[in-house]
Structure formats: structure tokens, C-alpha cells
Amino acid sequence: MRSNNQSWKLETFIDTLTVELDKVRETLAVKALNKPLTYSVKDVELELQIFPEFDGDDIRFLTAKPGQQGASKVSLQLGSITDRQVRETSKAPSANDISIEEVEDIDQETKKELRKIGITSVGDLKKTEPILKKTGKPINYNKLANLINRSRRDQHAPRIQKVSLSQANNNRLLDIRGEYLALSSDFTPVVKINNKEAQVLEASEELVRVIIPQDQTLSQANEVMIAFDPYALYTLNLKN
Amino acid sequence: MEKEFYQLIDEALAPVSGFFSDMIDIAGELRDEEQGLSLYLENMSISTPIEMDVIMTESGEMVLGSAPPTQTVETSFMPVFHQLKVNISLEKDEK
């Protein structure tokens, strides 16, 4: 008999057991084609003899082996779940949301902490952040929000398609058009024309409209620096 | 790869999926053609002690093996018996 009895996590056990039960279902699906009566496992109740261990972070279990005394019992009940129940209890990820797992800059420890409290996406985090701050969970939410915003920016880098000059109400306007320009509602883009700050009149995903300062003379070559947000800085060289 | 993992299971035990598949491989129908009677099994509940192998591979995969008790005569070291209860029911054709 093997002696390398290694501890395991309950989550891994349930996942493995579920995969095994799925295989049973697949076998049955084939059998159902040939047999008039087929049976399926509706629910499973398993009482395991185990020794729990706590390493200060995770609870792990060791399966009791012959001769070992004093094992604890853990009882698991797995019920079958219908497609309808899956739909009712699962949230469909929205197109604009980002899974926490996809944000590479978040370390595994933080991802784990977030998963524990049911946060799996950036949308979840936004909804629950005010409450979480009060609970004093050891997570740096500001840093996290920055990482997420940067990740979002990485996925949707600004694309400038057209820059044009126009005149309105005695103001000279610089229109920068494109896609994914000003994504953050918390940050107004900052624009500098030839190193002089210009007022941003309008900022959206498709358009950033800037008032060229009255005393600003446009030379033949002009440098326009645009910070759409802290993660997207662009420099344009415009010829007059 | 999967077969390789299953080879780690004690030879007296089977992969859990195989164990369950065997358990529900039931004919299910009782027919008396002389009498013109036919009965079929609709639900069944099985409660049994089982032996179980929970193996963690070096790559962090878990392999589960199980079987009904391989030993019933009490000796100085009895296998550990976990308790399993399975409810099985007839798959109804919903077409």
C-alpha cells in the first residue's frame, strides 16, 4: 500500500468528484441510445473519514488510512442540477466586464481573497467596494482599482482616427476623434498644446474637444500631448 | 495522461466514474410474458461503505478511486470505510 498520503483541498475533491460524475453522465448518454431504460445518478451523499489540517491559511484534509484512530467525518451532498438552475444561479459576464483572473498584475493571493468573498469580476468589485472598505479586509482597493483600470486600458487602447480644427463662439477648437478615447468617468483628459495646458470642453469615448488658448499661436509644427487617463498618454505632432 | 493517473489507484479499486457506471448498469425491467406483466424500476437508493483512494499527483491533479469493501473479515488493520449513499432514478425520455 502506498504511504504517500497527501493532504488535499475540499474544492479540489469536489471538482474531481464532479468531473467523475460527468463522465458517468457521458457514458449514460451513449448507453441511452441503445437501451430502452437507462438510469442516472440523481444525488450522491458521501461521508468521508478524514483528518483536517489548518496551515493558517487553508483547511486541508488527509484521508484516514488503515490503523489510524480519531478521524473526523465530513459529509458531502451533491445534487444534480438542471440547466434552468444553472442559468438562475449563474451571472452571465457582461461584454464590458473583466474577469479578475484576466488581470495579470493582481497577485494570486489577492485573487484568492477576492474569490473567497464572491468577487470574480471588476463589476463585482465596483459594486461591493464601499462595503468592503468598511469590513477592513486586508486588500488594497485603490491599488487594485488602478491595476484593473490599467488592464482595461491595455485591452482597449485609444485609437485616434482624425484630428481637426474648427471655430465656435470665438474659440478655436481642436477635435480629436477615434475609439476608446476617454474611458474613465473619474478622470478628465489633460491636453497640452506646445507645452501649454488647454481646456478640455468635451470628453467621450469617441471625441475629445479642446479649446485652443487665445494666446496660443500655432506654428508649422505643433506638439499636442494628451493624457486620456493615467495609463494612456499620447503625443501628436500636428502640422499647420 | 488520464490513464496514467488512473494507474496510480490501488489495483483493488476502480476510478470513481467506473465504479458509479457499474453501479447503475441495471437492466431495470421485469417482464412476465405469460402473464403479460411488465414492471420497471423507477428509483433506487444504495447505501454502502466504500474504500476510497484520494491521490494527489505531483502536478497537483487529484485522482479518485473507490470500490465496495475489499475485506469483510475483521483483522488487526481493517481498511477505512467511508459511507456512500447514491440515489438513482430512471431517465425519462422528455421528447
GROMACS .gro file of C-alpha atoms in nm:
model
  335
    1MET     CA    1   0.000   0.000   0.000
    2ARG     CA    2   0.126   0.347  -0.080
    3SER     CA    3   0.239   0.559   0.211
    4ASN     CA    4   0.244   0.898   0.039
    5ASN     CA    5  -0.087   1.014   0.179
    6GLN     CA    6  -0.101   1.380   0.082
    7SER     CA    7  -0.344   1.637   0.208
    8TRP     CA    8  -0.600   1.787  -0.031
    9LYS     CA    9  -0.838   2.078  -0.052
   10LEU     CA   10  -1.211   2.025  -0.040
   11GLU     CA   11  -1.257   2.235  -0.353
   12THR     CA   12  -1.024   2.004  -0.547
   13PHE     CA   13  -1.204   1.699  -0.415
   14ILE     CA   14  -1.547   1.828  -0.517
   15ASP     CA   15  -1.419   1.935  -0.859
   16THR     CA   16  -1.265   1.592  -0.920
   17LEU     CA   17  -1.574   1.410  -0.800
   18THR     CA   18  -1.791   1.627  -1.024
   19VAL     CA   19  -1.572   1.551  -1.325
   20GLU     CA   20  -1.600   1.180  -1.249
   21LEU     CA   21  -1.979   1.208  -1.224
   22ASP     CA   22  -1.984   1.397  -1.554
   23LYS     CA   23  -1.801   1.105  -1.712
   24VAL     CA   24  -2.073   0.875  -1.578
   25ARG     CA   25  -2.333   1.101  -1.740
   26GLU     CA   26  -2.149   1.089  -2.073
   27THR     CA   27  -2.135   0.709  -2.057
   28LEU     CA   28  -2.507   0.703  -1.986
   29ALA     CA   29  -2.581   0.930  -2.278
   30VAL     CA   30  -2.422   0.675  -2.510
   31LYS     CA   31  -2.599   0.389  -2.337
   32ALA     CA   32  -2.933   0.565  -2.372
   33LEU     CA   33  -2.904   0.535  -2.750
   34ASN     CA   34  -2.905   0.155  -2.728
   35LYS     CA   35  -3.101   0.072  -2.417
   36PRO     CA   36  -3.470   0.144  -2.359
   37LEU     CA   37  -3.421   0.201  -1.986
   38THR     CA   38  -3.131   0.400  -1.854
   39TYR     CA   39  -3.066   0.531  -1.508
   40SER     CA   40  -2.892   0.839  -1.382
   41VAL     CA   41  -2.736   0.941  -1.054
   42LYS     CA   42  -2.969   1.197  -0.901
   43ASP     CA   43  -2.773   1.269  -0.589
   44VAL     CA   44  -2.473   1.146  -0.400
   45GLU     CA   45  -2.404   1.164  -0.031
   46LEU     CA   46  -2.052   1.087   0.077
   47GLU     CA   47  -1.927   1.066   0.432
   48LEU     CA   48  -1.550   1.070   0.440
   49GLN     CA   49  -1.318   0.973   0.722
   50ILE     CA   50  -1.059   1.246   0.725
   51PHE     CA   51  -0.814   1.441   0.937
   52PRO     CA   52  -0.845   1.816   0.888
   53GLU     CA   53  -0.537   2.037   0.893
   54PHE     CA   54  -0.518   2.412   0.910
   55ASP     CA   55  -0.198   2.581   0.799
   56GLY     CA   56  -0.307   2.932   0.898
   57ASP     CA   57  -0.445   2.996   0.553
   58ASP     CA   58  -0.616   2.692   0.409
   59ILE     CA   59  -0.803   2.400   0.553
   60ARG     CA   60  -0.679   2.077   0.400
   61PHE     CA   61  -0.776   1.717   0.461
   62LEU     CA   62  -0.586   1.394   0.494
   63THR     CA   63  -0.776   1.077   0.413
   64ALA     CA   64  -0.773   0.837   0.706
   65LYS     CA   65  -0.563   0.529   0.646
   66PRO     CA   66  -0.593   0.181   0.799
   67GLY     CA   67  -0.493   0.174   1.162
   68GLN     CA   68  -0.545   0.547   1.219
   69GLN     CA   69  -0.777   0.641   1.501
   70GLY     CA   70  -0.982   0.953   1.573
   71ALA     CA   71  -1.067   1.056   1.219
   72SER     CA   72  -1.331   1.325   1.168
   73LYS     CA   73  -1.625   1.281   0.939
   74VAL     CA   74  -1.707   1.522   0.663
   75SER     CA   75  -2.033   1.474   0.484
   76LEU     CA   76  -2.085   1.596   0.128
   77GLN     CA   77  -2.409   1.601  -0.063
   78LEU     CA   78  -2.404   1.650  -0.436
   79GLY     CA   79  -2.737   1.701  -0.605
   80SER     CA   80  -2.798   1.705  -0.975
   81ILE     CA   81  -2.860   2.047  -1.119
   82THR     CA   82  -3.074   2.137  -1.414
   83ASP     CA   83  -2.985   2.378  -1.695
   84ARG     CA   84  -3.251   2.615  -1.563
   85GLN     CA   85  -3.097   2.620  -1.216
   86VAL     CA   86  -2.754   2.688  -1.364
   87ARG     CA   87  -2.896   2.986  -1.551
   88GLU     CA   88  -3.071   3.115  -1.240
   89THR     CA   89  -2.769   3.090  -1.014
   90SER     CA   90  -2.501   3.200  -1.260
   91LYS     CA   91  -2.439   3.550  -1.370
   92ALA     CA   92  -2.354   3.600  -1.731
   93PRO     CA   93  -2.043   3.815  -1.768
   94SER     CA   94  -2.126   4.139  -1.941
   95ALA     CA   95  -1.932   4.239  -2.251
   96ASN     CA   96  -1.756   4.529  -2.079
   97ASP     CA   97  -1.669   4.347  -1.762
   98ILE     CA   98  -1.328   4.198  -1.696
   99SER     CA   99  -1.268   3.880  -1.504
  100ILE     CA  100  -1.034   3.925  -1.207
  101GLU     CA  101  -0.847   3.618  -1.334
  102GLU     CA  102  -0.757   3.803  -1.653
  103VAL     CA  103  -0.583   4.086  -1.470
  104GLU     CA  104  -0.226   3.961  -1.471
  105ASP     CA  105  -0.095   4.226  -1.234
  106ILE     CA  106  -0.310   4.108  -0.945
  107ASP     CA  107  -0.120   3.852  -0.742
  108GLN     CA  108  -0.269   3.509  -0.679
  109GLU     CA  109  -0.311   3.580  -0.307
  110THR     CA  110  -0.535   3.881  -0.374
  111LYS     CA  111  -0.730   3.692  -0.640
  112LYS     CA  112  -0.788   3.419  -0.385
  113GLU     CA  113  -0.905   3.670  -0.123
  114LEU     CA  114  -1.147   3.820  -0.375
  115ARG     CA  115  -1.276   3.482  -0.487
  116LYS     CA  116  -1.344   3.390  -0.125
  117ILE     CA  117  -1.581   3.682  -0.092
  118GLY     CA  118  -1.751   3.610  -0.424
  119ILE     CA  119  -1.580   3.876  -0.633
  120THR     CA  120  -1.491   3.737  -0.972
  121SER     CA  121  -1.507   4.041  -1.196
  122VAL     CA  122  -1.426   4.409  -1.200
  123GLY     CA  123  -1.801   4.480  -1.199
  124ASP     CA  124  -1.838   4.283  -0.874
  125LEU     CA  125  -1.556   4.480  -0.720
  126LYS     CA  126  -1.706   4.815  -0.814
  127LYS     CA  127  -2.043   4.720  -0.666
  128THR     CA  128  -1.904   4.595  -0.338
  129GLU     CA  129  -1.605   4.823  -0.285
  130PRO     CA  130  -1.773   5.073  -0.048
  131ILE     CA  131  -1.891   4.791   0.179
  132LEU     CA  132  -1.562   4.606   0.163
  133LYS     CA  133  -1.362   4.909   0.266
  134LYS     CA  134  -1.563   4.919   0.587
  135THR     CA  135  -1.502   4.550   0.662
  136GLY     CA  136  -1.130   4.613   0.679
  137LYS     CA  137  -1.037   4.318   0.459
  138PRO     CA  138  -0.662   4.321   0.403
  139ILE     CA  139  -0.685   4.423   0.039
  140ASN     CA  140  -0.555   4.748  -0.102
  141TYR     CA  141  -0.856   4.851  -0.309
  142ASN     CA  142  -0.702   5.167  -0.450
  143LYS     CA  143  -0.406   4.974  -0.582
  144LEU     CA  144  -0.640   4.709  -0.713
  145ALA     CA  145  -0.860   4.963  -0.887
  146ASN     CA  146  -0.552   5.109  -1.054
  147LEU     CA  147  -0.440   4.768  -1.174
  148ILE     CA  148  -0.784   4.694  -1.309
  149ASN     CA  149  -0.808   5.028  -1.486
  150ARG     CA  150  -0.468   4.971  -1.641
  151SER     CA  151  -0.577   4.625  -1.751
  152ARG     CA  152  -0.893   4.769  -1.902
  153ARG     CA  153  -0.681   5.025  -2.083
  154ASP     CA  154  -0.450   4.752  -2.213
  155GLN     CA  155  -0.749   4.579  -2.363
  156HIS     CA  156  -0.890   4.899  -2.516
  157ALA     CA  157  -0.604   5.123  -2.616
  158PRO     CA  158  -0.714   5.461  -2.757
  159ARG     CA  159  -0.727   5.480  -3.135
  160ILE     CA  160  -0.706   5.828  -3.278
  161GLN     CA  161  -0.861   5.836  -3.622
  162LYS     CA  162  -0.898   6.207  -3.702
  163VAL     CA  163  -0.777   6.541  -3.569
  164SER     CA  164  -0.940   6.860  -3.698
  165LEU     CA  165  -0.958   7.231  -3.622
  166SER     CA  166  -1.281   7.429  -3.607
  167GLN     CA  167  -1.420   7.759  -3.481
  168ALA     CA  168  -1.713   7.811  -3.243
  169ASN     CA  169  -1.815   8.106  -3.021
  170ASN     CA  170  -1.490   8.284  -3.094
  171ASN     CA  171  -1.299   7.979  -2.975
  172ARG     CA  172  -1.061   7.774  -3.180
  173LEU     CA  173  -1.137   7.411  -3.118
  174LEU     CA  174  -0.924   7.105  -3.164
  175ASP     CA  175  -1.132   6.790  -3.217
  176ILE     CA  176  -0.968   6.454  -3.161
  177ARG     CA  177  -1.189   6.173  -3.284
  178GLY     CA  178  -1.144   5.799  -3.254
  179GLU     CA  179  -1.229   5.500  -3.037
  180TYR     CA  180  -1.175   5.426  -2.666
  181LEU     CA  181  -1.052   5.780  -2.601
  182ALA     CA  182  -1.186   5.895  -2.262
  183LEU     CA  183  -1.296   5.575  -2.090
  184SER     CA  184  -1.282   5.677  -1.727
  185SER     CA  185  -1.564   5.882  -1.582
  186ASP     CA  186  -1.337   5.972  -1.288
  187PHE     CA  187  -1.069   6.133  -1.499
  188THR     CA  188  -1.093   6.426  -1.739
  189PRO     CA  189  -0.828   6.408  -2.010
  190VAL     CA  190  -0.543   6.652  -1.984
  191VAL     CA  191  -0.422   6.818  -2.305
  192LYS     CA  192  -0.114   7.031  -2.358
  193ILE     CA  193  -0.052   7.212  -2.684
  194ASN     CA  194   0.310   7.310  -2.728
  195ASN     CA  195   0.355   7.251  -2.355
  196LYS     CA  196   0.069   7.481  -2.260
  197GLU     CA  197  -0.238   7.336  -2.095
  198ALA     CA  198  -0.558   7.359  -2.294
  199GLN     CA  199  -0.911   7.339  -2.159
  200VAL     CA  200  -1.098   7.019  -2.241
  201LEU     CA  201  -1.452   7.110  -2.342
  202GLU     CA  202  -1.588   6.767  -2.407
  203ALA     CA  203  -1.457   6.415  -2.349
  204SER     CA  204  -1.614   6.089  -2.452
  205GLU     CA  205  -1.506   5.756  -2.593
  206GLU     CA  206  -1.531   5.892  -2.948
  207LEU     CA  207  -1.440   6.259  -2.910
  208VAL     CA  208  -1.212   6.483  -2.709
  209ARG     CA  209  -1.278   6.853  -2.786
  210VAL     CA  210  -1.023   7.104  -2.670
  211ILE     CA  211  -1.025   7.486  -2.667
  212ILE     CA  212  -0.700   7.618  -2.804
  213PRO     CA  213  -0.592   7.901  -2.569
  214GLN     CA  214  -0.644   8.250  -2.719
  215ASP     CA  215  -0.281   8.343  -2.681
  216GLN     CA  216  -0.162   8.017  -2.831
  217THR     CA  217  -0.017   8.060  -3.175
  218LEU     CA  218   0.002   7.750  -3.381
  219SER     CA  219   0.331   7.720  -3.558
  220GLN     CA  220   0.411   7.497  -3.851
  221ALA     CA  221   0.486   7.202  -3.625
  222ASN     CA  222   0.289   7.164  -3.303
  223GLU     CA  223   0.317   6.912  -3.029
  224VAL     CA  224  -0.009   6.800  -2.870
  225MET     CA  225   0.020   6.584  -2.561
  226ILE     CA  226  -0.294   6.408  -2.444
  227ALA     CA  227  -0.336   6.205  -2.126
  228PHE     CA  228  -0.668   6.029  -2.178
  229ASP     CA  229  -0.618   5.878  -1.832
  230PRO     CA  230  -0.313   5.788  -1.620
  231TYR     CA  231  -0.248   5.485  -1.841
  232ALA     CA  232  -0.282   5.632  -2.188
  233LEU     CA  233  -0.052   5.915  -2.283
  234TYR     CA  234  -0.031   6.021  -2.647
  235THR     CA  235   0.183   6.277  -2.825
  236LEU     CA  236   0.074   6.406  -3.165
  237ASN     CA  237   0.278   6.619  -3.400
  238LEU     CA  238   0.042   6.841  -3.594
  239LYS     CA  239   0.148   7.045  -3.894
  240ASN     CA  240  -0.036   7.366  -3.957
  241MET     CA  241  -0.247   1.132  -1.942
  242GLU     CA  242  -0.574   1.043  -1.773
  243LYS     CA  243  -0.500   0.669  -1.797
  244GLU     CA  244  -0.160   0.734  -1.647
  245PHE     CA  245  -0.325   0.899  -1.348
  246TYR     CA  246  -0.574   0.617  -1.309
  247GLN     CA  247  -0.284   0.373  -1.285
  248LEU     CA  248  -0.193   0.536  -0.956
  249ILE     CA  249  -0.512   0.400  -0.800
  250ASP     CA  250  -0.478   0.090  -0.582
  251GLU     CA  251  -0.537  -0.211  -0.808
  252ALA     CA  252  -0.823  -0.333  -0.588
  253LEU     CA  253  -1.014  -0.010  -0.655
  254ALA     CA  254  -1.159   0.148  -0.971
  255PRO     CA  255  -1.182   0.507  -1.091
  256VAL     CA  256  -1.490   0.666  -0.934
  257SER     CA  257  -1.657   0.713  -1.273
  258GLY     CA  258  -1.618   0.340  -1.349
  259PHE     CA  259  -1.747   0.245  -1.007
  260PHE     CA  260  -2.058   0.460  -1.048
  261SER     CA  261  -2.118   0.345  -1.406
  262ASP     CA  262  -2.109  -0.017  -1.293
  263MET     CA  263  -2.341   0.062  -1.005
  264ILE     CA  264  -2.611   0.200  -1.231
  265ASP     CA  265  -2.577  -0.059  -1.504
  266ILE     CA  266  -2.916  -0.205  -1.423
  267ALA     CA  267  -3.145  -0.400  -1.655
  268GLY     CA  268  -3.434  -0.233  -1.474
  269GLU     CA  269  -3.719  -0.425  -1.630
  270LEU     CA  270  -3.901  -0.731  -1.502
  271ARG     CA  271  -4.119  -0.894  -1.762
  272ASP     CA  272  -4.355  -1.188  -1.746
  273GLU     CA  273  -4.469  -1.251  -2.098
  274GLU     CA  274  -4.701  -1.537  -1.998
  275GLN     CA  275  -4.890  -1.315  -1.761
  276GLY     CA  276  -4.846  -1.013  -1.982
  277LEU     CA  277  -4.691  -0.814  -1.698
  278SER     CA  278  -4.403  -0.576  -1.706
  279LEU     CA  279  -4.252  -0.385  -1.418
  280TYR     CA  280  -3.970  -0.144  -1.427
  281LEU     CA  281  -3.752   0.008  -1.163
  282GLU     CA  282  -3.805   0.379  -1.119
  283ASN     CA  283  -3.585   0.476  -0.825
  284MET     CA  284  -3.321   0.303  -0.625
  285SER     CA  285  -3.120   0.412  -0.324
  286ILE     CA  286  -2.789   0.246  -0.249
  287SER     CA  287  -2.614   0.298   0.081
  288THR     CA  288  -2.282   0.125   0.115
  289PRO     CA  289  -1.950   0.151   0.288
  290ILE     CA  290  -1.673   0.208   0.036
  291GLU     CA  291  -1.299   0.214   0.028
  292MET     CA  292  -1.155   0.521  -0.126
  293ASP     CA  293  -0.822   0.630  -0.263
  294VAL     CA  294  -0.759   1.004  -0.278
  295ILE     CA  295  -0.433   1.062  -0.460
  296MET     CA  296  -0.263   1.392  -0.530
  297THR     CA  297  -0.022   1.374  -0.824
  298GLU     CA  298   0.300   1.574  -0.837
  299SER     CA  299   0.136   1.810  -1.084
  300GLY     CA  300  -0.144   1.884  -0.837
  301GLU     CA  301  -0.412   1.671  -1.005
  302MET     CA  302  -0.639   1.464  -0.790
  303VAL     CA  303  -0.724   1.104  -0.873
  304LEU     CA  304  -1.013   0.927  -0.704
  305GLY     CA  305  -1.052   0.554  -0.679
  306SER     CA  306  -1.322   0.364  -0.499
  307ALA     CA  307  -1.475   0.020  -0.450
  308PRO     CA  308  -1.708  -0.164  -0.217
  309PRO     CA  309  -1.525  -0.309   0.085
  310THR     CA  310  -1.250  -0.542  -0.025
  311GLN     CA  311  -1.232  -0.700   0.317
  312THR     CA  312  -1.514  -0.801   0.546
  313VAL     CA  313  -1.339  -1.029   0.791
  314GLU     CA  314  -1.202  -0.827   1.079
  315THR     CA  315  -0.825  -0.832   1.106
  316SER     CA  316  -0.585  -0.621   1.309
  317PHE     CA  317  -0.582  -0.346   1.040
  318MET     CA  318  -0.916  -0.301   0.873
  319PRO     CA  319  -0.942  -0.076   0.566
  320VAL     CA  320  -1.103   0.261   0.631
  321PHE     CA  321  -1.464   0.261   0.520
  322HIS     CA  322  -1.627   0.580   0.402
  323GLN     CA  323  -2.001   0.587   0.362
  324LEU     CA  324  -2.168   0.642   0.027
  325LYS     CA  325  -2.534   0.692  -0.049
  326VAL     CA  326  -2.648   0.720  -0.409
  327ASN     CA  327  -2.995   0.782  -0.539
  328ILE     CA  328  -3.054   0.655  -0.887
  329SER     CA  329  -3.359   0.716  -1.097
  330LEU     CA  330  -3.488   0.624  -1.433
  331GLU     CA  331  -3.402   0.868  -1.708
  332LYS     CA  332  -3.729   0.981  -1.852
  333ASP     CA  333  -3.739   1.047  -2.223
  334GLU     CA  334  -3.852   1.410  -2.242
  335LYS     CA  335  -3.902   1.412  -2.617
   0.00000   0.00000   0.00000
